[in-house]
XYZ file of C-alpha atoms in Angstrom:
451
model
C 31.981 -10.250 -97.226
C 30.704 -11.110 -93.725
C 32.217 -8.086 -91.990
C 31.133 -5.628 -94.685
C 27.659 -7.146 -94.890
C 27.168 -6.985 -91.107
C 28.242 -3.339 -91.089
C 25.948 -2.428 -93.979
C 23.030 -4.329 -92.469
C 23.432 -2.775 -89.024
C 23.495 0.767 -90.445
C 20.158 0.019 -92.142
C 18.439 -2.252 -89.614
C 18.913 -0.177 -86.458
C 17.344 3.042 -87.831
C 14.493 1.142 -89.485
C 13.840 -0.904 -86.332
C 13.899 2.295 -84.258
C 11.406 3.861 -86.649
C 9.127 0.805 -86.362
C 9.435 0.823 -82.571
C 8.498 4.483 -82.277
C 5.522 3.970 -84.601
C 4.251 1.058 -82.497
C 4.850 2.984 -79.264
C 3.010 6.066 -80.498
C -0.048 4.020 -81.444
C -0.074 2.482 -77.961
C 0.418 5.896 -76.318
C -2.506 7.409 -78.259
C -4.805 4.636 -77.075
C -3.704 5.023 -73.444
C -4.000 8.833 -73.420
C -7.434 8.926 -75.057
C -8.601 6.176 -72.728
C -7.909 8.526 -69.821
C -10.612 10.887 -71.118
C -13.300 8.301 -71.693
C -13.808 4.887 -73.236
C -16.067 6.386 -75.913
C -13.452 8.820 -77.197
C -10.849 6.065 -77.338
C -13.193 3.687 -79.168
C -14.406 6.332 -81.629
C -10.914 7.467 -82.606
C -9.792 3.842 -82.846
C -12.604 3.097 -85.306
C -11.956 6.287 -87.294
C -8.319 5.225 -87.469
C -9.366 2.278 -89.642
C -9.705 4.742 -92.543
C -6.102 5.838 -92.041
C -5.093 2.172 -91.789
C -6.756 1.473 -95.153
C -4.951 4.437 -96.718
C -1.659 3.295 -95.166
C -2.043 -0.051 -96.955
C -1.980 1.830 -100.265
C 1.056 3.815 -99.149
C 2.859 0.639 -98.088
C 2.236 -0.983 -101.462
C 3.405 2.036 -103.450
C 6.384 2.641 -101.155
C 7.450 -0.992 -101.542
C 7.171 -0.783 -105.335
C 9.218 2.413 -105.368
C 11.711 0.877 -102.951
C 12.204 -2.234 -105.127
C 13.148 -0.141 -108.152
C 15.141 2.419 -106.167
C 17.345 -0.196 -104.455
C 18.299 -1.780 -107.765
C 18.955 1.508 -109.569
C 20.899 2.629 -106.511
C 23.127 -0.389 -107.120
C 23.862 1.139 -110.534
C 24.170 4.619 -108.959
C 21.565 5.844 -111.443
C 20.217 8.787 -109.412
C 18.501 10.369 -112.421
C 16.246 7.339 -112.826
C 15.585 7.247 -109.065
C 14.392 10.852 -109.360
C 11.854 9.709 -111.947
C 10.756 6.817 -109.702
C 10.076 9.266 -106.859
C 8.012 11.500 -109.141
C 5.931 8.552 -110.326
C 5.342 7.244 -106.790
C 4.363 10.710 -105.505
C 1.877 11.171 -108.358
C 0.092 7.931 -107.501
C 0.200 8.415 -103.719
C -1.077 11.996 -103.894
C -3.946 10.924 -106.162
C -5.007 8.277 -103.627
C -4.571 10.830 -100.815
C -6.884 13.306 -102.540
C -9.558 10.611 -102.889
C -9.371 9.617 -99.211
C -9.291 13.285 -98.158
C -12.452 14.182 -100.085
C -14.432 11.172 -98.876
C -13.298 11.578 -95.244
C -13.897 15.334 -95.179
C -17.257 15.312 -96.965
C -18.782 12.064 -95.656
C -17.254 11.289 -92.227
C -20.530 10.120 -90.676
C -21.206 7.752 -93.566
C -17.768 6.197 -93.123
C -18.244 5.829 -89.361
C -21.531 3.994 -89.879
C -19.582 1.208 -91.591
C -17.960 0.479 -88.229
C -20.629 1.203 -85.620
C -24.282 2.055 -85.004
C -23.536 3.887 -81.746
C -24.539 7.553 -82.211
C -21.948 8.829 -79.726
C -19.125 6.942 -81.411
C -20.279 8.165 -84.828
C -20.318 11.769 -83.572
C -16.883 11.598 -81.941
C -15.362 9.641 -84.814
C -16.719 12.051 -87.422
C -15.107 15.004 -85.635
C -11.750 13.255 -85.652
C -12.045 11.968 -89.215
C -12.982 15.328 -90.727
C -10.012 17.127 -89.168
C -7.548 14.258 -89.586
C -8.300 14.017 -93.322
C -6.011 17.020 -93.945
C -3.027 14.940 -92.799
C -3.509 12.686 -95.844
C -2.464 15.526 -98.167
C 1.015 15.573 -96.627
C 1.441 11.959 -95.614
C 1.334 10.422 -99.095
C 4.169 12.562 -100.462
C 6.423 12.298 -97.407
C 6.017 8.512 -97.170
C 7.174 8.058 -100.759
C 10.211 10.295 -100.221
C 11.211 8.517 -97.008
C 10.870 5.125 -98.695
C 13.064 6.171 -101.618
C 15.871 7.672 -99.497
C 15.753 4.613 -97.229
C 16.312 2.433 -100.293
C 19.280 4.667 -101.139
C 20.822 3.491 -97.840
C 19.954 6.713 -96.032
C 17.876 4.991 -93.377
C 19.211 7.246 -90.608
C 17.668 10.352 -92.140
C 14.390 8.542 -92.810
C 14.266 7.343 -89.198
C 15.167 10.793 -87.858
C 12.441 12.589 -89.785
C 9.768 9.983 -88.965
C 10.826 9.874 -85.322
C 10.616 13.666 -85.054
C 7.119 13.608 -86.531
C 5.908 10.862 -84.213
C 7.449 12.371 -81.073
C 5.870 15.739 -81.876
C 2.563 13.935 -82.339
C 2.814 12.467 -78.832
C 3.733 15.826 -77.296
C 0.915 17.636 -79.113
C -1.547 14.932 -78.043
C -0.438 15.129 -74.410
C -0.783 18.926 -74.439
C -4.287 18.768 -75.913
C -5.574 15.915 -73.753
C -4.081 16.690 -70.359
C -3.630 20.482 -70.406
C -5.957 22.233 -72.838
C -9.113 20.096 -72.961
C -9.092 17.477 -70.164
C -12.840 17.823 -69.544
C -14.072 18.576 -73.071
C -14.024 15.343 -75.104
C -15.134 16.846 -78.423
C -12.499 19.591 -78.310
C -9.853 17.081 -77.209
C -10.630 14.810 -80.163
C -10.480 17.701 -82.609
C -7.209 18.902 -81.084
C -5.654 15.428 -81.248
C -6.576 15.233 -84.933
C -5.096 18.702 -85.492
C -1.920 17.553 -83.730
C -1.642 14.690 -86.226
C -2.115 17.111 -89.132
C 0.588 19.459 -87.814
C 3.027 16.598 -87.235
C 2.495 15.254 -90.770
C 3.055 18.649 -92.388
C 6.194 19.149 -90.294
C 7.374 15.746 -91.549
C 6.742 16.810 -95.157
C 8.479 20.137 -94.487
C 11.589 18.306 -93.259
C 11.596 16.192 -96.425
C 11.272 19.249 -98.671
C 13.974 21.205 -96.825
C 16.417 18.295 -96.964
C 15.705 17.610 -100.638
C 16.363 21.255 -101.539
C 19.437 21.825 -99.360
C 21.315 18.509 -99.262
C 19.382 15.782 -101.045
C 20.458 14.118 -104.265
C 16.806 13.767 -105.333
C 14.072 16.393 -105.242
C 10.336 16.690 -105.694
C 9.442 17.185 -109.362
C 6.472 16.590 -111.615
C 7.045 13.572 -113.885
C 8.614 14.268 -117.282
C 6.465 12.281 -119.693
C 8.760 10.753 -122.301
C 9.802 7.274 -123.414
C 11.926 6.699 -120.319
C 9.094 7.683 -117.983
C 6.695 5.440 -119.910
C 8.959 2.407 -119.402
C 9.476 3.251 -115.734
C 5.732 3.583 -115.277
C 5.257 0.079 -116.682
C 7.945 -1.266 -114.329
C 6.446 0.590 -111.364
C 2.998 -0.867 -111.989
C 4.429 -4.325 -112.713
C 6.187 -4.576 -109.362
C 3.813 -2.440 -107.304
C 0.424 -3.942 -108.156
C 1.130 -7.446 -106.749
C 2.573 -5.916 -103.563
C -0.383 -3.549 -103.349
C -2.753 -6.477 -103.743
C -0.835 -8.382 -101.094
C -1.210 -5.570 -98.549
C -4.930 -5.246 -99.278
C -5.449 -9.004 -98.954
C -3.410 -9.064 -95.748
C -5.080 -5.985 -94.254
C -8.538 -7.259 -95.135
C -7.760 -10.590 -93.488
C -6.603 -8.839 -90.303
C -9.850 -6.891 -90.202
C -11.850 -10.087 -90.726
C -10.035 -11.990 -87.956
C -10.589 -9.023 -85.628
C -14.302 -9.175 -86.480
C -14.377 -12.909 -85.662
C -12.724 -12.277 -82.298
C -15.079 -9.365 -81.657
C -18.129 -11.599 -82.056
C -16.795 -14.340 -79.787
C -15.984 -12.705 -76.477
C -15.349 -9.237 -75.068
C -12.746 -10.776 -72.765
C -10.949 -12.263 -75.760
C -11.000 -8.860 -77.487
C -9.345 -7.245 -74.472
C -6.686 -9.958 -74.233
C -6.015 -9.866 -77.979
C -5.560 -6.086 -77.889
C -2.781 -6.441 -75.322
C -1.196 -9.431 -77.066
C -1.121 -7.535 -80.371
C 0.669 -4.571 -78.798
C 3.265 -6.887 -77.218
C 3.836 -8.697 -80.531
C 4.212 -5.457 -82.463
C 6.742 -4.072 -79.990
C 8.898 -7.200 -79.791
C 9.063 -7.954 -83.507
C 10.266 -4.522 -84.675
C 13.870 -5.714 -85.063
C 12.669 -8.562 -87.282
C 10.939 -6.016 -89.510
C 14.176 -4.051 -89.632
C 16.027 -7.154 -90.840
C 13.485 -7.629 -93.645
C 13.551 -3.983 -94.766
C 17.287 -3.436 -94.412
C 18.209 -6.753 -96.000
C 15.906 -6.171 -98.958
C 17.716 -2.905 -99.728
C 21.064 -4.724 -99.787
C 19.716 -7.573 -101.932
C 18.262 -5.071 -104.402
C 21.506 -3.111 -104.537
C 23.612 -6.198 -105.338
C 21.121 -7.417 -107.933
C 21.143 -3.980 -109.553
C 24.944 -4.230 -109.737
C 24.630 -7.640 -111.373
C 26.343 -9.350 -108.403
C 24.007 -12.350 -108.230
C 26.205 -14.573 -106.065
C 26.671 -11.837 -103.503
C 22.887 -11.286 -103.414
C 22.435 -15.018 -102.812
C 24.919 -14.909 -99.929
C 23.078 -11.929 -98.449
C 19.778 -13.835 -98.668
C 21.267 -16.808 -96.830
C 22.683 -14.595 -94.089
C 19.378 -12.728 -93.744
C 17.504 -15.985 -93.152
C 19.952 -16.914 -90.411
C 19.515 -13.541 -88.728
C 15.741 -13.730 -89.155
C 15.689 -17.059 -87.282
C 17.947 -15.667 -84.545
C 15.982 -12.458 -83.996
C 12.677 -14.325 -84.234
C 13.816 -16.548 -81.346
C 14.945 -13.466 -79.411
C 11.533 -11.838 -79.977
C 9.743 -14.979 -78.776
C 11.906 -15.255 -75.666
C 11.357 -11.549 -74.961
C 7.598 -12.074 -74.916
C 7.955 -14.840 -72.333
C 10.365 -12.797 -70.198
C 8.210 -9.655 -70.073
C 4.976 -11.499 -69.254
C 5.087 -10.498 -65.558
C 5.643 -6.855 -66.551
C 2.696 -6.964 -68.963
C 0.359 -8.355 -66.322
C 1.498 -5.709 -63.834
C 0.696 -2.887 -66.282
C -2.657 -3.932 -67.773
C -5.870 -4.118 -65.783
C -7.820 -7.187 -66.958
C -10.318 -9.459 -65.263
C -9.411 -13.047 -64.392
C -10.831 -14.538 -67.622
C -8.993 -12.063 -69.854
C -5.778 -12.641 -67.920
C -6.097 -16.371 -68.534
C -6.623 -15.762 -72.250
C -3.708 -13.326 -72.394
C -1.376 -15.807 -70.692
C -2.061 -18.404 -73.384
C -1.962 -15.847 -76.203
C 1.494 -14.657 -75.201
C 2.885 -18.203 -75.325
C 1.311 -18.695 -78.764
C 2.658 -15.312 -79.909
C 6.185 -16.312 -78.867
C 6.200 -19.147 -81.429
C 4.340 -17.009 -83.956
C 7.151 -14.413 -83.923
C 9.752 -16.958 -85.078
C 7.802 -17.932 -88.189
C 6.734 -14.320 -88.783
C 10.350 -13.131 -88.737
C 11.484 -15.673 -91.342
C 8.452 -15.174 -93.587
C 8.694 -11.372 -93.481
C 12.383 -11.540 -94.358
C 11.747 -13.788 -97.344
C 8.356 -12.669 -98.689
C 8.460 -8.941 -97.891
C 12.227 -8.557 -98.060
C 14.208 -10.878 -100.317
C 11.505 -11.810 -102.845
C 10.267 -8.267 -103.479
C 13.862 -6.969 -103.727
C 14.370 -9.294 -106.698
C 11.059 -8.464 -108.363
C 9.330 -11.665 -107.184
C 6.417 -9.671 -105.780
C 3.534 -11.908 -106.899
C 4.344 -14.760 -104.518
C 3.260 -12.829 -101.416
C -0.083 -11.921 -102.980
C -0.955 -15.489 -103.951
C 0.405 -16.916 -100.714
C -1.690 -14.617 -98.491
C -4.750 -14.999 -100.720
C -4.682 -18.792 -100.460
C -3.513 -19.159 -96.862
C -5.449 -16.299 -95.245
C -8.659 -16.303 -97.286
C -8.716 -19.934 -98.382
C -7.643 -21.618 -95.132
C -7.373 -19.435 -92.006
C -10.548 -17.342 -92.288
C -12.906 -20.224 -93.236
C -11.358 -22.399 -90.532
C -11.577 -19.545 -88.014
C -15.231 -18.967 -88.879
C -16.047 -22.661 -88.412
C -14.150 -22.824 -85.121
C -15.876 -19.721 -83.763
C -19.462 -20.081 -84.953
C -20.004 -23.749 -85.881
C -17.743 -25.846 -83.677
C -17.642 -23.266 -80.832
C -14.106 -24.119 -79.765
C -12.487 -22.400 -76.783
C -11.070 -18.891 -77.361
C -7.480 -20.087 -76.995
C -7.959 -22.851 -79.571
C -9.492 -20.245 -81.883
C -6.472 -18.001 -81.313
C -4.147 -20.860 -82.232
C -6.102 -21.452 -85.453
C -6.016 -17.803 -86.581
C -2.294 -17.666 -85.733
C -1.435 -20.633 -87.974
C -1.018 -18.509 -91.107
C 2.701 -17.896 -90.594
C 3.320 -21.571 -89.782
C 1.555 -22.659 -92.987
C 3.422 -20.074 -95.082
C 6.833 -21.021 -93.665
C 7.579 -24.163 -95.765
C 6.022 -22.543 -98.853
C 8.210 -19.455 -98.514
C 11.360 -21.496 -97.840
C 10.713 -23.672 -100.895
C 10.229 -20.533 -102.991
C 13.447 -19.100 -101.599
C 15.400 -22.215 -102.582
C 14.102 -21.916 -106.156
C 16.040 -18.621 -106.443
C 13.436 -17.083 -108.735
C 14.052 -13.831 -106.881
C 17.574 -13.420 -108.296
C 16.567 -10.865 -110.931
C 18.120 -7.623 -112.125
C 15.038 -5.588 -113.041
C 16.798 -2.359 -114.034
C 16.910 -0.899 -117.521
C 19.756 0.943 -119.222
C 18.561 4.346 -120.349
C 20.329 6.777 -122.656
C 21.235 10.036 -120.901
C 18.646 12.778 -121.269
C 19.958 16.236 -121.857
């Protein structure tokens, strides 16, 4: 069991972790490259990117719901039902994509005014948002396909396609920023947005070509019959709580960023760097959660409950180990971080403390992500994450953060500790839920073959 599990987990975790790492690196590279043109272009595109972030939260929820069902039906080797799951997920994701596309293309300035009153930022951001909106039409479909094939234990292909898209995005951005339009900010912003659109359609093209030539599942419109009706109910049942969880979580992140933004510009600068470091060092932990959840779902779909329980136990051990490694990595690379970033003395002092806090944060984050986002959702226990984040983030952390920042006026580092306590608070709750084993559920149905 141990040898086979380790082999299966490694073949899933490494590609997923690589995909997460490239995604985090590309985001950092975009910020750095645009910052070389001007601070205004960087800030405007960063604010416009909040619309894409909001859309991504919907994609993440739907992809997770599709992945939960796919992993379990993959355990039964029921590819025909997985095909139906893909069709359902694509229908929902494309509908959301159309909505975001229309609003972003028709009312970009209105959207930008939600984030800033600066006329220059609104102008730059609107240019980016209007062009970038076309990428939504491709992104929703490709993200669902990549999620489904990843849950069919084809993580290497998913990572390869996503990596190709993201690397092309970097190359296109570099060409536009440094070669074509180094002194024309508006044209550079439009070109960077166009580069994103091209990369996303290339990603979708790779998915379509693979599905037609070698894939076991293809893009189809849903076939509306009794089977599809039952699958739709299952999809909504397991997707809606996860979707709500991502919205609650994403909204809380935005709110904490707003609190930090109203406290100190130096704290904002330090937090930006600390966030990048955290995201880069914790990618392997995210791979453990995603890869392990696929294995748990597969064994549950097979009806092998004891094996799924053993996998869950081993995943928690690995989550602790890799969380400690991530924390130690943050401490070890501190000198490198300070040599790269250019911060004033106050921001450097804040960053030094934030990195120590982040090192401990990563340990709890790794375990919680493995349990809440990985093991629980794989077994259909998707409501726990929603209620946990709703209570902890919105009922405890945000009110306490607001009081610390604007009523008690605590120091920035104490405030950072407070808003980083969410994973610590969730840790015993998640472990208790894990030990209840309410996640050991086979959620598949047995359908009669359709001619």
